[in-house]
Structure formats: C-alpha cells, structure tokens
Amino acid sequence: MTTPPNFSQIPLDDMLTSGGMSGEQIHDIQSYLRHYGYLQDRFGTLHDGEFDEATEKAVRLYQCCFGLPVSGVIDEATLCEMAKPRCGFVDILPAGSAFSTVSRWEKSNLTYKFNRFSSKLTEAETARDVASAFSLWAEQCDLRFAFAPDSDEVDMDIEFAVGEHGDESPFDGSSGVLAHAYFPPPNGGPLAGDTHFDDDENWTTSLGNNQGIDFLTVAAHEFGHAIGLAHSRQRGALMFPSYSGPQRFLAPDDIAGCQSLYGPPSATTSTDCA
Ligand code: TQI
Ligand code: ZN
C-alpha cells in the first residue's frame, strides 16, 4: 500500500493565501483522497494535478464523512483535518469488494507448528483440520504452508490456551471470543502470524451433529488474519466478523482479499496432480 502525502509538512498558509493551489499541491490532495478511497475511477475521470469535477466530488465526500461544511473546496478546516495523524485504513472500499488488509508476509513459504494441543480434540484431528484450513488459502493465492514440528523458529505458532495465556488478550471462557490471530510482521510484533484458540470452547471437528464450534471454520478465519486480512463487510465471507455455523470454503471476497496481498497461486507449484 502506498503512503498518503503528509500534509502536516506543508505550510497551510502558503496553500491558502497564494491565490490557489499549485498543480503539485492538487496532486498531493488527490493522492490523499485516492489513498483513503474518496477518489475512485468509478466516480468519474480524474485529471491529475487539476481541481476537476471528480476531485471536487471527492472533496465533498471527504468533508461529509468528517462532519465538515460541505463546500467542495479545499478550505482551512479541510486541510487541517487532512494534516491530522490518522489510521491508515481506507475509509471507502472499492465497489464489489468488502475485504480489507493490514500487512503481508514478504515470502511465500511459511512454516507452522503446534505449541499446545486441545484437551477436546485429538492431535491428529487438529493437525488434519489445520492443514485443511491452510489449504483453503494456499489453493487461492501464492502462499504455501509447511508443518515444521521440529523447527525452533517457525513463522506461525499455533496453540490452545484458556484464560490468561501470556499475551495481552486473555480468553474469556466458553463462548465470546473463540480465538485470535496476529497479523504478519511488523504488525503482530513478536507474536506476528501466531494463532491462539480458546480451549474453553466446545470445539468439534465433525459436521452433522450441529453441535459445538467448527474448529476448521474458525482456524480458516484466524489464518486469514494471520496472513494479513482484516474483517470483510461481505456477509457470507469467511472473514465476516460473526460465526454462523460451519463454513469450510472461501467466498469470492476472501479470494479477492488474499489475491490482493499475494496474487494468484504460482503456476509452477500448483501441479499437485503428480
Ligand atoms: N475472535 C476475533 C476474530 O478473530 C478476534 C478479533 C476481533 C480480531 N477483531 C479482530 C482478530 C480483528 C483480528 C483482527 O475475529 S472471535 C469469528 C467469526 C472469532 C470470530 O473469537 O470473535 C471467527 C473467531 F467470524 F465467526 F465471528 C473466529 Cl470465525
Ligand atoms: Zn476475525
């Protein structure tokens, strides 16, 4: 993701009193608006460095979102708002996609191992479902996951735990939070890529009895976070933030999300028919 221009470094007075903005200043404002989703191709044609109709519309939309007077011109209040530190996530997502992303692994081959197993699932069941959950992602984007039980340093540590378990986010007993995962470096800090499952949940690895929480579904959701996806606004996406029963597949929005980070599977490795 590109970094938006930092307006706190541009003297506001200059911009406002010099009798209009320079092409370069307009370009910077356009980049800022584009970065946060206010300027999109579907909203009209943009002339770079020119305060055209598309730019004016984007400015109105921005002002509206921030509760500023909607004038469509870059006034002092608007510039001051743009100069403030803010979250880097987009405000307005592109049409047709509802995913959002946080960070990505800078490599395609990732390793994982288990630090602590569940008291409710066998090791074999757990390992099998974890492998299936990883496959859902590996089949759709250029990532591969290898089980490395004997390695000291793996990318993704997986463990089951109850209550306080050594990170800043204790589990809460049955129901509520089911699990959590840490985003890829640098976002997750030392825990980046790791996934913790709340062992107070009634985990199940079998479909059909309509009981318990489907471990494979939750693992696949968490691994989505561990590869850099945030939640999706698309109902039906695996990354949608509520659990409504087993979902052992990716929805188109999940696929678009992982491919936006890693691209489609590379041709050389998808020959698993051998
Ligand atoms: N755990 C949350 C989750 O993974 C933790 C969390 C909340 C989180 N917001 C986050 C993690 C943003 C990363 C980024 O969503 S949870 C579901 C779902 C949970 C929820 O226990 O609430 C699943 C875990 F989507 F079904 F609601 C797994 Cl599948
Ligand atoms: Zn989640």
PDB file of C-alpha atoms and ligand atoms in Angstrom:
ATOM      1  CA  MET A   1       0.000   0.000   0.000  1.00  0.00           C
ATOM      2  CA  THR A   2       1.286   3.463  -0.809  1.00  0.00           C
ATOM      3  CA  THR A   3       1.659   6.053   1.922  1.00  0.00           C
ATOM      4  CA  PRO A   4      -0.549   9.101   1.550  1.00  0.00           C
ATOM      5  CA  PRO A   5       1.120  12.529   1.446  1.00  0.00           C
ATOM      6  CA  ASN A   6       1.761  14.019   4.832  1.00  0.00           C
ATOM      7  CA  PHE A   7       0.031  17.387   4.896  1.00  0.00           C
ATOM      8  CA  SER A   8       1.397  18.356   8.266  1.00  0.00           C
ATOM      9  CA  GLN A   9       4.621  19.142   6.427  1.00  0.00           C
ATOM     10  CA  ILE A  10       3.050  21.596   4.025  1.00  0.00           C
ATOM     11  CA  PRO A  11       2.616  25.135   5.354  1.00  0.00           C
ATOM     12  CA  LEU A  12      -1.139  25.693   5.320  1.00  0.00           C
ATOM     13  CA  ASP A  13      -0.822  29.469   4.933  1.00  0.00           C
ATOM     14  CA  ASP A  14       1.135  29.047   1.747  1.00  0.00           C
ATOM     15  CA  MET A  15      -1.504  26.850   0.264  1.00  0.00           C
ATOM     16  CA  LEU A  16      -4.396  29.047   1.234  1.00  0.00           C
ATOM     17  CA  THR A  17      -3.055  32.510   0.520  1.00  0.00           C
ATOM     18  CA  SER A  18      -1.029  32.049  -2.627  1.00  0.00           C
ATOM     19  CA  GLY A  19      -4.187  32.616  -4.668  1.00  0.00           C
ATOM     20  CA  GLY A  20      -4.934  28.990  -5.419  1.00  0.00           C
ATOM     21  CA  MET A  21      -3.108  25.751  -5.224  1.00  0.00           C
ATOM     22  CA  SER A  22      -0.282  24.629  -7.460  1.00  0.00           C
ATOM     23  CA  GLY A  23      -0.678  21.557  -9.627  1.00  0.00           C
ATOM     24  CA  GLU A  24       1.612  19.728  -7.279  1.00  0.00           C
ATOM     25  CA  GLN A  25      -0.493  20.593  -4.239  1.00  0.00           C
ATOM     26  CA  ILE A  26      -3.620  19.439  -6.036  1.00  0.00           C
ATOM     27  CA  HIS A  27      -1.810  16.247  -6.968  1.00  0.00           C
ATOM     28  CA  ASP A  28      -0.953  15.651  -3.285  1.00  0.00           C
ATOM     29  CA  ILE A  29      -4.549  16.188  -2.239  1.00  0.00           C
ATOM     30  CA  GLN A  30      -5.680  13.822  -4.968  1.00  0.00           C
ATOM     31  CA  SER A  31      -3.252  11.140  -3.754  1.00  0.00           C
ATOM     32  CA  TYR A  32      -4.529  11.576  -0.233  1.00  0.00           C
ATOM     33  CA  LEU A  33      -8.148  11.281  -1.330  1.00  0.00           C
ATOM     34  CA  ARG A  34      -7.324   8.297  -3.519  1.00  0.00           C
ATOM     35  CA  HIS A  35      -5.462   6.511  -0.726  1.00  0.00           C
ATOM     36  CA  TYR A  36      -8.485   6.659   1.557  1.00  0.00           C
ATOM     37  CA  GLY A  37     -10.941   5.689  -1.171  1.00  0.00           C
ATOM     38  CA  TYR A  38     -12.621   9.059  -1.816  1.00  0.00           C
ATOM     39  CA  LEU A  39     -11.280   9.252  -5.351  1.00  0.00           C
ATOM     40  CA  GLN A  40     -12.042   6.150  -7.362  1.00  0.00           C
ATOM     41  CA  ASP A  41     -12.211   5.614 -11.097  1.00  0.00           C
ATOM     42  CA  ARG A  42     -15.868   4.660 -10.818  1.00  0.00           C
ATOM     43  CA  PHE A  43     -16.632   8.194  -9.560  1.00  0.00           C
ATOM     44  CA  GLY A  44     -15.500   9.898 -12.799  1.00  0.00           C
ATOM     45  CA  THR A  45     -12.411  10.745 -14.821  1.00  0.00           C
ATOM     46  CA  LEU A  46      -9.626  12.410 -12.986  1.00  0.00           C
ATOM     47  CA  HIS A  47      -7.220  14.974 -14.376  1.00  0.00           C
ATOM     48  CA  ASP A  48      -4.068  14.687 -12.329  1.00  0.00           C
ATOM     49  CA  GLY A  49      -2.958  17.987 -10.779  1.00  0.00           C
ATOM     50  CA  GLU A  50      -6.168  19.709 -11.826  1.00  0.00           C
ATOM     51  CA  PHE A  51      -9.024  20.609  -9.492  1.00  0.00           C
ATOM     52  CA  ASP A  52     -11.601  18.949 -11.734  1.00  0.00           C
ATOM     53  CA  GLU A  53     -15.117  17.692 -11.124  1.00  0.00           C
ATOM     54  CA  ALA A  54     -14.026  14.279  -9.843  1.00  0.00           C
ATOM     55  CA  THR A  55     -11.726  15.934  -7.320  1.00  0.00           C
ATOM     56  CA  GLU A  56     -14.440  18.308  -6.184  1.00  0.00           C
ATOM     57  CA  LYS A  57     -16.833  15.386  -5.652  1.00  0.00           C
ATOM     58  CA  ALA A  58     -14.176  13.534  -3.666  1.00  0.00           C
ATOM     59  CA  VAL A  59     -13.587  16.612  -1.510  1.00  0.00           C
ATOM     60  CA  ARG A  60     -17.341  16.850  -0.828  1.00  0.00           C
ATOM     61  CA  LEU A  61     -17.476  13.193   0.127  1.00  0.00           C
ATOM     62  CA  TYR A  62     -14.470  13.622   2.409  1.00  0.00           C
ATOM     63  CA  GLN A  63     -15.970  16.706   4.065  1.00  0.00           C
ATOM     64  CA  CYS A  64     -19.237  14.915   4.549  1.00  0.00           C
ATOM     65  CA  CYS A  65     -17.535  11.903   6.198  1.00  0.00           C
ATOM     66  CA  PHE A  66     -15.603  14.142   8.585  1.00  0.00           C
ATOM     67  CA  GLY A  67     -18.548  16.371   9.525  1.00  0.00           C
ATOM     68  CA  LEU A  68     -17.010  19.438   7.881  1.00  0.00           C
ATOM     69  CA  PRO A  69     -19.019  22.063   5.991  1.00  0.00           C
ATOM     70  CA  VAL A  70     -19.528  20.503   2.548  1.00  0.00           C
ATOM     71  CA  SER A  71     -18.180  23.175   0.194  1.00  0.00           C
ATOM     72  CA  GLY A  72     -16.267  21.125  -2.345  1.00  0.00           C
ATOM     73  CA  VAL A  73     -13.336  23.490  -1.970  1.00  0.00           C
ATOM     74  CA  ILE A  74     -10.145  22.949  -0.032  1.00  0.00           C
ATOM     75  CA  ASP A  75     -10.620  25.338   2.860  1.00  0.00           C
ATOM     76  CA  GLU A  76      -8.628  25.645   6.029  1.00  0.00           C
ATOM     77  CA  ALA A  77     -10.814  23.220   8.029  1.00  0.00           C
ATOM     78  CA  THR A  78     -10.408  20.566   5.343  1.00  0.00           C
ATOM     79  CA  LEU A  79      -6.661  20.963   5.131  1.00  0.00           C
ATOM     80  CA  CYS A  80      -6.355  20.883   8.925  1.00  0.00           C
ATOM     81  CA  GLU A  81      -8.302  17.629   9.012  1.00  0.00           C
ATOM     82  CA  MET A  82      -6.073  16.109   6.336  1.00  0.00           C
ATOM     83  CA  ALA A  83      -2.991  17.162   8.278  1.00  0.00           C
ATOM     84  CA  LYS A  84      -4.000  15.199  11.373  1.00  0.00           C
ATOM     85  CA  PRO A  85      -2.491  11.838  12.160  1.00  0.00           C
ATOM     86  CA  ARG A  86      -4.983   9.120  11.339  1.00  0.00           C
ATOM     87  CA  CYS A  87      -5.477   5.409  10.841  1.00  0.00           C
ATOM     88  CA  GLY A  88      -4.027   4.163   7.550  1.00  0.00           C
ATOM     89  CA  PHE A  89      -7.039   2.021   6.660  1.00  0.00           C
ATOM     90  CA  VAL A  90      -9.196   3.152   3.772  1.00  0.00           C
ATOM     91  CA  ASP A  91     -12.477   4.872   4.640  1.00  0.00           C
ATOM     92  CA  ILE A  92     -14.297   3.918   1.464  1.00  0.00           C
ATOM     93  CA  LEU A  93     -13.759   0.496  -0.026  1.00  0.00           C
ATOM     94  CA  PRO A  94     -13.804  -0.103  -3.785  1.00  0.00           C
ATOM     95  CA  ALA A  95     -17.127  -1.301  -5.195  1.00  0.00           C
ATOM     96  CA  GLY A  96     -17.567  -5.046  -5.290  1.00  0.00           C
ATOM     97  CA  SER A  97     -15.096  -5.840  -2.567  1.00  0.00           C
ATOM     98  CA  ALA A  98     -15.579  -5.768   1.121  1.00  0.00           C
ATOM     99  CA  PHE A  99     -12.288  -7.153   2.368  1.00  0.00           C
ATOM    100  CA  SER A 100      -9.565  -5.058   3.902  1.00  0.00           C
ATOM    101  CA  THR A 101      -5.950  -5.904   4.537  1.00  0.00           C
ATOM    102  CA  VAL A 102      -3.369  -4.980   7.117  1.00  0.00           C
ATOM    103  CA  SER A 103       0.066  -6.308   6.196  1.00  0.00           C
ATOM    104  CA  ARG A 104       1.626  -9.135   4.192  1.00  0.00           C
ATOM    105  CA  TRP A 105       4.349 -11.738   4.561  1.00  0.00           C
ATOM    106  CA  GLU A 106       7.329 -10.903   2.369  1.00  0.00           C
ATOM    107  CA  LYS A 107       7.775 -14.574   1.458  1.00  0.00           C
ATOM    108  CA  SER A 108       5.589 -17.318   0.013  1.00  0.00           C
ATOM    109  CA  ASN A 109       6.681 -20.337   2.052  1.00  0.00           C
ATOM    110  CA  LEU A 110       5.526 -20.220   5.647  1.00  0.00           C
ATOM    111  CA  THR A 111       6.100 -22.752   8.405  1.00  0.00           C
ATOM    112  CA  TYR A 112       3.940 -23.655  11.390  1.00  0.00           C
ATOM    113  CA  LYS A 113       3.915 -25.896  14.413  1.00  0.00           C
ATOM    114  CA  PHE A 114       1.818 -26.607  17.490  1.00  0.00           C
ATOM    115  CA  ASN A 115       2.918 -25.463  20.918  1.00  0.00           C
ATOM    116  CA  ARG A 116      -0.046 -26.800  22.860  1.00  0.00           C
ATOM    117  CA  PHE A 117      -2.868 -29.022  21.714  1.00  0.00           C
ATOM    118  CA  SER A 118      -6.514 -29.010  22.748  1.00  0.00           C
ATOM    119  CA  SER A 119      -7.922 -31.027  25.621  1.00  0.00           C
ATOM    120  CA  LYS A 120     -11.025 -31.649  23.473  1.00  0.00           C
ATOM    121  CA  LEU A 121      -9.611 -32.683  20.107  1.00  0.00           C
ATOM    122  CA  THR A 122      -7.059 -35.323  19.263  1.00  0.00           C
ATOM    123  CA  GLU A 123      -3.714 -34.201  17.896  1.00  0.00           C
ATOM    124  CA  ALA A 124      -4.420 -35.993  14.636  1.00  0.00           C
ATOM    125  CA  GLU A 125      -7.811 -34.298  14.157  1.00  0.00           C
ATOM    126  CA  THR A 126      -6.328 -30.922  14.983  1.00  0.00           C
ATOM    127  CA  ALA A 127      -3.407 -31.353  12.616  1.00  0.00           C
ATOM    128  CA  ARG A 128      -5.707 -32.521   9.830  1.00  0.00           C
ATOM    129  CA  ASP A 129      -8.121 -29.586  10.161  1.00  0.00           C
ATOM    130  CA  VAL A 130      -5.298 -27.074  10.431  1.00  0.00           C
ATOM    131  CA  ALA A 131      -3.790 -28.448   7.217  1.00  0.00           C
ATOM    132  CA  SER A 132      -7.205 -28.221   5.506  1.00  0.00           C
ATOM    133  CA  ALA A 133      -7.720 -24.665   6.741  1.00  0.00           C
ATOM    134  CA  PHE A 134      -4.316 -23.616   5.379  1.00  0.00           C
ATOM    135  CA  SER A 135      -5.105 -25.324   2.062  1.00  0.00           C
ATOM    136  CA  LEU A 136      -8.167 -23.166   1.561  1.00  0.00           C
ATOM    137  CA  TRP A 137      -5.859 -20.131   1.356  1.00  0.00           C
ATOM    138  CA  ALA A 138      -2.956 -21.876  -0.401  1.00  0.00           C
ATOM    139  CA  GLU A 139      -5.283 -23.002  -3.200  1.00  0.00           C
ATOM    140  CA  GLN A 140      -6.259 -19.416  -3.966  1.00  0.00           C
ATOM    141  CA  CYS A 141      -3.128 -17.340  -3.528  1.00  0.00           C
ATOM    142  CA  ASP A 142       0.627 -17.612  -3.824  1.00  0.00           C
ATOM    143  CA  LEU A 143       1.326 -18.954  -0.342  1.00  0.00           C
ATOM    144  CA  ARG A 144       2.406 -22.387   0.877  1.00  0.00           C
ATOM    145  CA  PHE A 145       2.277 -23.669   4.446  1.00  0.00           C
ATOM    146  CA  ALA A 146       4.586 -26.359   5.771  1.00  0.00           C
ATOM    147  CA  PHE A 147       4.243 -28.210   9.064  1.00  0.00           C
ATOM    148  CA  ALA A 148       7.624 -27.959  10.779  1.00  0.00           C
ATOM    149  CA  PRO A 149       7.241 -29.680  14.163  1.00  0.00           C
ATOM    150  CA  ASP A 150      10.959 -29.961  14.818  1.00  0.00           C
ATOM    151  CA  SER A 151      11.862 -26.409  13.985  1.00  0.00           C
ATOM    152  CA  ASP A 152      12.633 -23.937  16.783  1.00  0.00           C
ATOM    153  CA  GLU A 153      11.696 -20.932  14.737  1.00  0.00           C
ATOM    154  CA  VAL A 154       8.529 -21.162  12.700  1.00  0.00           C
ATOM    155  CA  ASP A 155       6.523 -18.305  11.207  1.00  0.00           C
ATOM    156  CA  MET A 156       3.209 -19.308  12.717  1.00  0.00           C
ATOM    157  CA  ASP A 157       2.894 -20.815  16.179  1.00  0.00           C
ATOM    158  CA  ILE A 158      -0.442 -22.437  16.964  1.00  0.00           C
ATOM    159  CA  GLU A 159      -1.691 -23.148  20.460  1.00  0.00           C
ATOM    160  CA  PHE A 160      -4.746 -23.826  22.554  1.00  0.00           C
ATOM    161  CA  ALA A 161      -4.997 -21.967  25.848  1.00  0.00           C
ATOM    162  CA  VAL A 162      -7.515 -20.896  28.474  1.00  0.00           C
ATOM    163  CA  GLY A 163      -7.889 -17.550  30.260  1.00  0.00           C
ATOM    164  CA  GLU A 164      -4.682 -15.621  30.737  1.00  0.00           C
ATOM    165  CA  HIS A 165      -2.088 -17.153  28.450  1.00  0.00           C
ATOM    166  CA  GLY A 166       0.846 -14.813  28.261  1.00  0.00           C
ATOM    167  CA  ASP A 167      -0.277 -12.213  25.762  1.00  0.00           C
ATOM    168  CA  GLU A 168      -2.291  -9.046  26.265  1.00  0.00           C
ATOM    169  CA  SER A 169      -5.597 -10.747  25.382  1.00  0.00           C
ATOM    170  CA  PRO A 170      -6.789 -13.318  27.919  1.00  0.00           C
ATOM    171  CA  PHE A 171      -9.526 -15.704  26.799  1.00  0.00           C
ATOM    172  CA  ASP A 172     -12.962 -15.416  28.343  1.00  0.00           C
ATOM    173  CA  GLY A 173     -14.256 -18.923  28.957  1.00  0.00           C
ATOM    174  CA  SER A 174     -16.891 -20.632  26.869  1.00  0.00           C
ATOM    175  CA  SER A 175     -18.395 -18.535  24.017  1.00  0.00           C
ATOM    176  CA  GLY A 176     -17.451 -14.859  23.445  1.00  0.00           C
ATOM    177  CA  VAL A 177     -14.004 -14.764  21.889  1.00  0.00           C
ATOM    178  CA  LEU A 178     -13.198 -18.090  20.248  1.00  0.00           C
ATOM    179  CA  ALA A 179      -9.668 -17.468  19.101  1.00  0.00           C
ATOM    180  CA  HIS A 180      -7.339 -14.750  17.938  1.00  0.00           C
ATOM    181  CA  ALA A 181      -4.527 -14.372  15.494  1.00  0.00           C
ATOM    182  CA  TYR A 182      -1.726 -11.888  14.984  1.00  0.00           C
ATOM    183  CA  PHE A 183      -1.175 -10.112  11.671  1.00  0.00           C
ATOM    184  CA  PRO A 184       2.011 -10.630   9.626  1.00  0.00           C
ATOM    185  CA  PRO A 185       5.146  -8.679  10.599  1.00  0.00           C
ATOM    186  CA  PRO A 186       5.636  -5.957  11.526  1.00  0.00           C
ATOM    187  CA  ASN A 187       2.067  -5.626  12.804  1.00  0.00           C
ATOM    188  CA  GLY A 188       1.829  -8.534  15.202  1.00  0.00           C
ATOM    189  CA  GLY A 189       5.146  -7.744  16.933  1.00  0.00           C
ATOM    190  CA  PRO A 190       6.895 -10.855  18.287  1.00  0.00           C
ATOM    191  CA  LEU A 191       3.613 -12.791  18.050  1.00  0.00           C
ATOM    192  CA  ALA A 192       3.120 -11.996  14.355  1.00  0.00           C
ATOM    193  CA  GLY A 193       1.483 -14.865  12.495  1.00  0.00           C
ATOM    194  CA  ASP A 194       0.600 -16.791  15.657  1.00  0.00           C
ATOM    195  CA  THR A 195      -2.875 -18.161  16.374  1.00  0.00           C
ATOM    196  CA  HIS A 196      -4.366 -18.953  19.772  1.00  0.00           C
ATOM    197  CA  PHE A 197      -7.570 -20.944  20.254  1.00  0.00           C
ATOM    198  CA  ASP A 198      -9.692 -20.698  23.404  1.00  0.00           C
ATOM    199  CA  ASP A 199      -9.742 -24.249  24.783  1.00  0.00           C
ATOM    200  CA  ASP A 200     -12.819 -23.435  26.853  1.00  0.00           C
ATOM    201  CA  GLU A 201     -14.853 -23.634  23.632  1.00  0.00           C
ATOM    202  CA  ASN A 202     -16.765 -26.724  22.707  1.00  0.00           C
ATOM    203  CA  TRP A 203     -14.605 -27.464  19.658  1.00  0.00           C
ATOM    204  CA  THR A 204     -15.708 -30.007  17.124  1.00  0.00           C
ATOM    205  CA  THR A 205     -14.097 -31.407  14.011  1.00  0.00           C
ATOM    206  CA  SER A 206     -17.136 -33.161  12.646  1.00  0.00           C
ATOM    207  CA  LEU A 207     -20.055 -31.745  10.745  1.00  0.00           C
ATOM    208  CA  GLY A 208     -23.519 -33.105  11.031  1.00  0.00           C
ATOM    209  CA  ASN A 209     -24.354 -33.133  14.712  1.00  0.00           C
ATOM    210  CA  ASN A 210     -24.901 -29.366  14.668  1.00  0.00           C
ATOM    211  CA  GLN A 211     -23.127 -29.046  17.963  1.00  0.00           C
ATOM    212  CA  GLY A 212     -20.087 -27.208  19.097  1.00  0.00           C
ATOM    213  CA  ILE A 213     -17.945 -24.737  17.215  1.00  0.00           C
ATOM    214  CA  ASP A 214     -16.452 -25.973  13.982  1.00  0.00           C
ATOM    215  CA  PHE A 215     -12.709 -25.877  14.508  1.00  0.00           C
ATOM    216  CA  LEU A 216     -11.845 -25.906  10.795  1.00  0.00           C
ATOM    217  CA  THR A 217     -14.033 -22.847  10.125  1.00  0.00           C
ATOM    218  CA  VAL A 218     -12.532 -20.833  12.970  1.00  0.00           C
ATOM    219  CA  ALA A 219      -8.988 -21.927  12.064  1.00  0.00           C
ATOM    220  CA  ALA A 220      -9.505 -20.816   8.463  1.00  0.00           C
ATOM    221  CA  HIS A 221     -10.855 -17.447   9.664  1.00  0.00           C
ATOM    222  CA  GLU A 222      -7.916 -16.953  12.023  1.00  0.00           C
ATOM    223  CA  PHE A 223      -5.380 -17.920   9.362  1.00  0.00           C
ATOM    224  CA  GLY A 224      -6.992 -15.236   7.204  1.00  0.00           C
ATOM    225  CA  HIS A 225      -5.936 -12.739   9.881  1.00  0.00           C
ATOM    226  CA  ALA A 226      -2.519 -14.396  10.212  1.00  0.00           C
ATOM    227  CA  ILE A 227      -1.848 -13.816   6.503  1.00  0.00           C
ATOM    228  CA  GLY A 228      -2.930 -10.181   6.746  1.00  0.00           C
ATOM    229  CA  LEU A 229      -6.662  -9.924   6.148  1.00  0.00           C
ATOM    230  CA  ALA A 230      -8.885  -7.889   8.435  1.00  0.00           C
ATOM    231  CA  HIS A 231     -12.635  -8.455   8.572  1.00  0.00           C
ATOM    232  CA  SER A 232     -14.841  -8.314   5.497  1.00  0.00           C
ATOM    233  CA  ARG A 233     -18.121  -6.440   5.256  1.00  0.00           C
ATOM    234  CA  GLN A 234     -19.444  -9.093   2.917  1.00  0.00           C
ATOM    235  CA  ARG A 235     -21.986 -11.342   4.571  1.00  0.00           C
ATOM    236  CA  GLY A 236     -21.071 -14.889   3.564  1.00  0.00           C
ATOM    237  CA  ALA A 237     -17.337 -14.186   3.510  1.00  0.00           C
ATOM    238  CA  LEU A 238     -15.227 -16.369   5.769  1.00  0.00           C
ATOM    239  CA  MET A 239     -13.716 -13.132   7.082  1.00  0.00           C
ATOM    240  CA  PHE A 240     -17.113 -11.691   8.034  1.00  0.00           C
ATOM    241  CA  PRO A 241     -16.926 -10.971  11.771  1.00  0.00           C
ATOM    242  CA  SER A 242     -19.610 -13.308  13.049  1.00  0.00           C
ATOM    243  CA  TYR A 243     -19.819 -17.079  13.262  1.00  0.00           C
ATOM    244  CA  SER A 244     -22.980 -18.656  11.948  1.00  0.00           C
ATOM    245  CA  GLY A 245     -22.050 -22.295  11.684  1.00  0.00           C
ATOM    246  CA  PRO A 246     -19.507 -24.274   9.691  1.00  0.00           C
ATOM    247  CA  GLN A 247     -18.097 -22.621   6.570  1.00  0.00           C
ATOM    248  CA  ARG A 248     -15.272 -24.655   5.126  1.00  0.00           C
ATOM    249  CA  PHE A 249     -14.713 -22.640   1.964  1.00  0.00           C
ATOM    250  CA  LEU A 250     -13.619 -19.195   0.857  1.00  0.00           C
ATOM    251  CA  ALA A 251     -16.179 -16.800  -0.607  1.00  0.00           C
ATOM    252  CA  PRO A 252     -15.242 -14.691  -3.668  1.00  0.00           C
ATOM    253  CA  ASP A 253     -14.494 -11.747  -1.396  1.00  0.00           C
ATOM    254  CA  ASP A 254     -11.998 -13.815   0.645  1.00  0.00           C
ATOM    255  CA  ILE A 255     -10.308 -14.902  -2.574  1.00  0.00           C
ATOM    256  CA  ALA A 256     -10.118 -11.310  -3.813  1.00  0.00           C
ATOM    257  CA  GLY A 257      -8.645 -10.334  -0.445  1.00  0.00           C
ATOM    258  CA  CYS A 258      -5.861 -12.906  -0.359  1.00  0.00           C
ATOM    259  CA  GLN A 259      -5.042 -12.371  -4.040  1.00  0.00           C
ATOM    260  CA  SER A 260      -4.757  -8.627  -3.470  1.00  0.00           C
ATOM    261  CA  LEU A 261      -1.954  -9.412  -0.996  1.00  0.00           C
ATOM    262  CA  TYR A 262      -0.233 -12.383  -2.651  1.00  0.00           C
ATOM    263  CA  GLY A 263      -1.561 -12.747  -6.166  1.00  0.00           C
ATOM    264  CA  PRO A 264      -2.990 -15.994  -7.569  1.00  0.00           C
ATOM    265  CA  PRO A 265      -1.203 -19.323  -6.923  1.00  0.00           C
ATOM    266  CA  SER A 266       2.028 -19.505  -8.908  1.00  0.00           C
ATOM    267  CA  ALA A 267       1.829 -21.886 -11.865  1.00  0.00           C
ATOM    268  CA  THR A 268       4.982 -23.826 -11.021  1.00  0.00           C
ATOM    269  CA  THR A 269       3.704 -25.145  -7.710  1.00  0.00           C
ATOM    270  CA  SER A 270       0.082 -25.915  -8.483  1.00  0.00           C
ATOM    271  CA  THR A 271       0.984 -29.237 -10.111  1.00  0.00           C
ATOM    272  CA  ASP A 272      -0.163 -31.356  -7.214  1.00  0.00           C
ATOM    273  CA  CYS A 273      -1.706 -33.909  -9.577  1.00  0.00           C
ATOM    274  CA  ALA A 274       1.630 -35.739  -9.842  1.00  0.00           C
TER     275      ALA A 274
HETATM  276  N1  TQI B   1     -12.032 -13.574  17.624  1.00  0.00           N
HETATM  277  C1  TQI B   1     -11.817 -12.393  16.948  1.00  0.00           C
HETATM  278  C2  TQI B   1     -11.610 -12.728  15.447  1.00  0.00           C
HETATM  279  O1  TQI B   1     -10.676 -13.425  15.084  1.00  0.00           O
HETATM  280  C3  TQI B   1     -10.661 -11.567  17.442  1.00  0.00           C
HETATM  281  C4  TQI B   1     -10.704 -10.323  16.664  1.00  0.00           C
HETATM  282  C5  TQI B   1     -11.635  -9.355  16.728  1.00  0.00           C
HETATM  283  C6  TQI B   1      -9.805  -9.969  15.657  1.00  0.00           C
HETATM  284  N2  TQI B   1     -11.325  -8.378  15.800  1.00  0.00           N
HETATM  285  C7  TQI B   1     -10.238  -8.746  15.135  1.00  0.00           C
HETATM  286  C8  TQI B   1      -8.680 -10.567  15.149  1.00  0.00           C
HETATM  287  C9  TQI B   1      -9.568  -8.121  14.087  1.00  0.00           C
HETATM  288  C10 TQI B   1      -8.003  -9.953  14.128  1.00  0.00           C
HETATM  289  C11 TQI B   1      -8.471  -8.748  13.579  1.00  0.00           C
HETATM  290  O2  TQI B   1     -12.421 -12.234  14.672  1.00  0.00           O
HETATM  291  S1  TQI B   1     -13.506 -14.194  17.679  1.00  0.00           S
HETATM  292  C12 TQI B   1     -15.197 -15.435  14.321  1.00  0.00           C
HETATM  293  C13 TQI B   1     -16.366 -15.106  13.480  1.00  0.00           C
HETATM  294  C14 TQI B   1     -13.848 -15.028  16.209  1.00  0.00           C
HETATM  295  C15 TQI B   1     -14.939 -14.700  15.439  1.00  0.00           C
HETATM  296  O3  TQI B   1     -13.300 -15.185  18.656  1.00  0.00           O
HETATM  297  O4  TQI B   1     -14.530 -13.249  17.900  1.00  0.00           O
HETATM  298  C16 TQI B   1     -14.377 -16.481  13.964  1.00  0.00           C
HETATM  299  C17 TQI B   1     -13.038 -16.055  15.858  1.00  0.00           C
HETATM  300  F1  TQI B   1     -16.014 -14.545  12.364  1.00  0.00           F
HETATM  301  F2  TQI B   1     -17.049 -16.171  13.158  1.00  0.00           F
HETATM  302  F3  TQI B   1     -17.144 -14.315  14.137  1.00  0.00           F
HETATM  303  C18 TQI B   1     -13.283 -16.779  14.718  1.00  0.00           C
HETATM  304 CL1  TQI B   1     -14.703 -17.446  12.583  1.00  0.00          CL
HETATM  305 ZN    ZN B   2     -11.784 -12.284  12.885  1.00  0.00          ZN
END
